[in-house]
XYZ file of C-alpha atoms in Angstrom:
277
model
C -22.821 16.486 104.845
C -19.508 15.473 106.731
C -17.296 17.423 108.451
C -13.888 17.733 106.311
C -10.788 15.730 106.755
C -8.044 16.941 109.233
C -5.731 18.216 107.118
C -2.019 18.433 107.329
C 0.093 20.591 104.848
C 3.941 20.318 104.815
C 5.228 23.030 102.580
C 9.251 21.735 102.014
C 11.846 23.041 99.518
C 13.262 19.901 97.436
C 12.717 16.834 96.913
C 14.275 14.682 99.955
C 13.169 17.473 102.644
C 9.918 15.905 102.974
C 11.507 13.043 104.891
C 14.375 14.279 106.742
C 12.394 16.870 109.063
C 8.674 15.501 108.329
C 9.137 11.928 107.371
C 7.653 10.387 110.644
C 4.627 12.755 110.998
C 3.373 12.296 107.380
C 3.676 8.669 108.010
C 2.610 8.736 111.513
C -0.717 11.084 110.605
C -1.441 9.223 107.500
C -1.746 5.816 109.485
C -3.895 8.079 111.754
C -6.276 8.883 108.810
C -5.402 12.164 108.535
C -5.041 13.867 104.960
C -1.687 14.863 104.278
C -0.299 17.285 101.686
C 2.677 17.665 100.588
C 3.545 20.803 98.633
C 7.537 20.800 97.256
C 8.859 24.468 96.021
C 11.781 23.475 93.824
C 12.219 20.279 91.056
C 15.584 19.651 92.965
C 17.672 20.056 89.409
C 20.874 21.308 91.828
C 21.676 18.084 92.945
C 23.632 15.001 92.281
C 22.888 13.727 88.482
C 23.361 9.897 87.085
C 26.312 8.501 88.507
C 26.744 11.669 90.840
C 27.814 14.104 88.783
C 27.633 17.415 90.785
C 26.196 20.547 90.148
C 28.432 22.284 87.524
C 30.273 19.818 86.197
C 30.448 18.629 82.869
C 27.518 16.463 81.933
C 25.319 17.703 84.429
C 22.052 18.231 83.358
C 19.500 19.937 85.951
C 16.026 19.090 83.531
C 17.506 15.075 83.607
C 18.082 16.071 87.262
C 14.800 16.786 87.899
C 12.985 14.844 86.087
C 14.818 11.687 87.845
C 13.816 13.466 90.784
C 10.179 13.614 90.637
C 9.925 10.217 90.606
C 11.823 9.942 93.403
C 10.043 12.078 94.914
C 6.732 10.069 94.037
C 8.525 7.151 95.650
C 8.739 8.830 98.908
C 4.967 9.358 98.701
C 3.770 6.162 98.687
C 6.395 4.871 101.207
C 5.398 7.437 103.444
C 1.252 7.284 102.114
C 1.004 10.964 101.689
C -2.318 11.684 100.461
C -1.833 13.889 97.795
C 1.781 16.013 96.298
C 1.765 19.465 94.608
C 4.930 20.629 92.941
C 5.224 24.215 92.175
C 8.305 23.127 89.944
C 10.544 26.047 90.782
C 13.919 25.742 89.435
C 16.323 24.423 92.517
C 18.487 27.538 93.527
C 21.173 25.805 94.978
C 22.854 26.639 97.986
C 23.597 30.008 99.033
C 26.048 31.455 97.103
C 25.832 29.498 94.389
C 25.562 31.388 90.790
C 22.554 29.283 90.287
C 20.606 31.278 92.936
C 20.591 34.151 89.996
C 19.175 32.150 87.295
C 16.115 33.613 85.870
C 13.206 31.556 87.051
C 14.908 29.895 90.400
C 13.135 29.889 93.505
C 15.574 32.162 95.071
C 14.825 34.546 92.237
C 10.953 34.598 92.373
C 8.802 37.277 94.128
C 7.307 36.351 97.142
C 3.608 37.469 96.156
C 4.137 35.234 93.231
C 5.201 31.570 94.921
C 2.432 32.917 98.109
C -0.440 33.383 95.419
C 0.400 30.068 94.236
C 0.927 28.299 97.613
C -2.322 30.280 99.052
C -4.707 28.454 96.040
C -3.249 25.147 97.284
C -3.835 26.382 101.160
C -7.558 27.115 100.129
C -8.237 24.095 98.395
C -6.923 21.881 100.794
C -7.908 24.063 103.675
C -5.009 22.595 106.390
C -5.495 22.532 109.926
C -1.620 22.277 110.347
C 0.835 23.778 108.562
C 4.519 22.745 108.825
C 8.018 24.632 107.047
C 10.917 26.194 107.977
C 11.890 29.269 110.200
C 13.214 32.391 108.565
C 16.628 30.980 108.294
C 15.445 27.804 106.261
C 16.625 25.682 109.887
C 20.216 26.357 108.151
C 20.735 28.826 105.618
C 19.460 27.721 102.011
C 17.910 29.774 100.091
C 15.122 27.688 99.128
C 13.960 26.898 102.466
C 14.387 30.500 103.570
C 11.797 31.393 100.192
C 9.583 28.569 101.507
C 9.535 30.227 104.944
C 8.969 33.092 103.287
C 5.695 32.032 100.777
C 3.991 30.053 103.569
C 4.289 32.524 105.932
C 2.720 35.355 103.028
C 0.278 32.455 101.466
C -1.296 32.338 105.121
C -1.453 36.300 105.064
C -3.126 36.335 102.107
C -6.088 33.554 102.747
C -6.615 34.832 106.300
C -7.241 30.854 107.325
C -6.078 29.811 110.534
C -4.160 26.660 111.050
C -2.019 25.678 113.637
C 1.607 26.795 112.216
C 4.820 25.115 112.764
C 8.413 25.565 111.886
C 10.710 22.529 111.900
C 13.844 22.729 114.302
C 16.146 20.677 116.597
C 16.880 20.504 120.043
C 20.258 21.568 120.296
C 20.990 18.413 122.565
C 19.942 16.857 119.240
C 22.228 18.883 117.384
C 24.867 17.580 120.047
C 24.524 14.198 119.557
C 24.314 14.124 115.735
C 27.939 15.682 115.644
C 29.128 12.725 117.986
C 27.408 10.412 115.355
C 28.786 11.448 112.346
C 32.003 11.826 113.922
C 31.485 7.923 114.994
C 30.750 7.026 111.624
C 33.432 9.277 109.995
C 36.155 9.240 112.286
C 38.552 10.586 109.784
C 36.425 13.753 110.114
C 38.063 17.052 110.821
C 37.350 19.254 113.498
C 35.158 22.012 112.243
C 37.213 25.287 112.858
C 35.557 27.461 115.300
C 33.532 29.508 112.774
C 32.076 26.847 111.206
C 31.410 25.051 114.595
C 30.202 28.707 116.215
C 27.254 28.403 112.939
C 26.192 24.881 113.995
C 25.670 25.705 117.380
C 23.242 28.290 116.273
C 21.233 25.755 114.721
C 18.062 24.486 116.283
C 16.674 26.079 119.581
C 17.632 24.876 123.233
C 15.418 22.120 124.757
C 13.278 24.073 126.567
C 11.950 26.712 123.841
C 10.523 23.865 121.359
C 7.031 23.684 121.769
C 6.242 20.408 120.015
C 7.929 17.000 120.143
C 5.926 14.141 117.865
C 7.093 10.851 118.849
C 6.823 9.476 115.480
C 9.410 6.205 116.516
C 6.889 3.251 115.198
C 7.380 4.949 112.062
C 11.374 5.705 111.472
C 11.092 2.495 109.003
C 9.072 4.220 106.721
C 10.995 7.905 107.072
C 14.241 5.797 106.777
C 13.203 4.145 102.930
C 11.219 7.420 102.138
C 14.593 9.153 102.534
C 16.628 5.816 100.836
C 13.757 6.559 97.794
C 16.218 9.732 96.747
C 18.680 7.092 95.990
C 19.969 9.279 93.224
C 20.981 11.755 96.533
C 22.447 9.216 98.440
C 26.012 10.444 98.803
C 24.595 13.768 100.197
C 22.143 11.862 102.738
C 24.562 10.893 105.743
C 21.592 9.599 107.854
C 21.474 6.339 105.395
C 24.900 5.170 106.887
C 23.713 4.801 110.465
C 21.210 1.816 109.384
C 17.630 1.353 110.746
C 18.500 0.918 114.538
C 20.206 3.759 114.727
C 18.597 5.984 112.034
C 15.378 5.149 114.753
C 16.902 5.931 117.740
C 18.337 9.551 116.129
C 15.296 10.705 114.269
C 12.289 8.430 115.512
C 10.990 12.052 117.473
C 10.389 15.023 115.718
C 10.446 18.457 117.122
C 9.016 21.872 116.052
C 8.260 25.729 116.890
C 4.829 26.347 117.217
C 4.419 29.692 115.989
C 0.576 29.943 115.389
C -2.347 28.540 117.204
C -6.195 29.401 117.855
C -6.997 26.002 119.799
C -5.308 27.153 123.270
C -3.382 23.695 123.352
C -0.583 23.796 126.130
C 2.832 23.592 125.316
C 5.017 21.344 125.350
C 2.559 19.281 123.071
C 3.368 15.651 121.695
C 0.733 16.189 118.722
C 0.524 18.489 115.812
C -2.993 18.030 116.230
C -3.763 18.910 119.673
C -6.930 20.570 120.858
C -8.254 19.980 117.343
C -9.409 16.313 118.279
């Protein structure tokens, strides 16, 4: 008999997510031989159609949406060699405030016991050592990450397995410097009026509370055309515009909240996967 893979289980909300906050430790952990699993919530119908027609709009069509989506989706999986994707195929909810967060059968709209019970089949199959997904805000308010918060956190509950657990964040000095980039790269850009600017610098923790920071850097390549795989989503994906170089420099480390552990690992870690090798 041998032992089982290390396992790593990102649990994101839409196609795209996967490699904007995960991108370089799916790669990175992949390359290391580790198993990685990829579960995403939603089909992603809420965004950007052929020829980016938006949500709403005449001749947008969420199944054509989705379906272009998927394969998208499966792009970003074998740029980024994720070992195996589940899709739970939720309809997209949109972002908060949207009507489509009422539509029968959106994410938004499904009990938690239901999306857990599925998530917590996948979570015993696989059995993960690591867990990764969002806080309880969803890192910034949608709906569909706050539900995947939401089922992971219940799916665990409910198989009584122990992984490490993370939630995704950003160090506010992060958060600083992003808003000087897109500001470089948009100069036109308006100030954001002090409610709106307030919100943002809620957003992420301060340096010193996040527990985990995964220099994934050798990697950014691969996050960079995982994310440039959503092509159909490019208007919407800012981080495209700063080119490799930068795009490395910005988002080569990743950072997270450790929120469970039974290994005893210190903190700050560098490795989702300390004290289990």
């Amino acid at each position: 008999m041998t032992d089982p893979p290390l396992t790593l289980m990102a649990v994101h909300a839409h196609p795209d997510d996967e490699a904007t906050g995960t991108g370089g430790v799916l790669a990175r952990y992949a390359a290391e031989g580790i198993r990685t699993v990829l579960v995403t919530c939603t089909d992603g119908g809420c965004g950007d159609g052929p020829g980016g027609v938006k949500p709403g709009d005449p001749g947008h069509d969420p199944a054509v949406v989705a379906s272009l989506r998927r394969r998208e989706l499966e792009a970003s999986c074998e740029v980024l060699k994720i070992s195996d994707l589940e899709m739970l195929d939720y309809a997209d909810s949109g972002m908060m405030g949207w009507p489509s967060n009422d539509a029968p059968g959106s994410f938004w709209q499904t009990p938690v016991e239901e999306g857990a019970a599925r998530l917590a089949e996948l979570m015993l199959h696989y059995r993960p050592d690591v867990v990764v997904t969002y806080d309880e805000n969803g890192f910034y308010g949608h709906p569909d990450h706050i539900q995947a918060h939401r089922i992971t956190m219940a799916a665990l509950e409910m198989t009584e397995l122990t992984p490490k657990v993370y939630w995704t964040t950003m160090p506010h000095s992060g958060m600083r410097r992003f808003g000087e980039i897109m500001r470089e790269f948009q100069p036109g850009m308006p100030e954001p009026d002090p409610a709106e600017a307030a919100a943002m610098a809620e957003i992420g923790l301060p340096d010193e509370e996040i527990t985990t920071w995964v220099d994934a850097t050798a990697f950014s390549d691969q996050k960079f055309d995982a994310l440039a795989a959503h092509a159909s989503q490019g208007e919407n994906i800012f981080f495209l515009r700063m080119g490799k170089e930068r795009f490395g420099e910005m988002m080569g480390t990743e950072t997270f909240m450790r929120v469970q552990d039974t290994t005893g690992a210190a903190v700050p870690e560098n490795d989702l996967f300390a004290g289990l090798r």
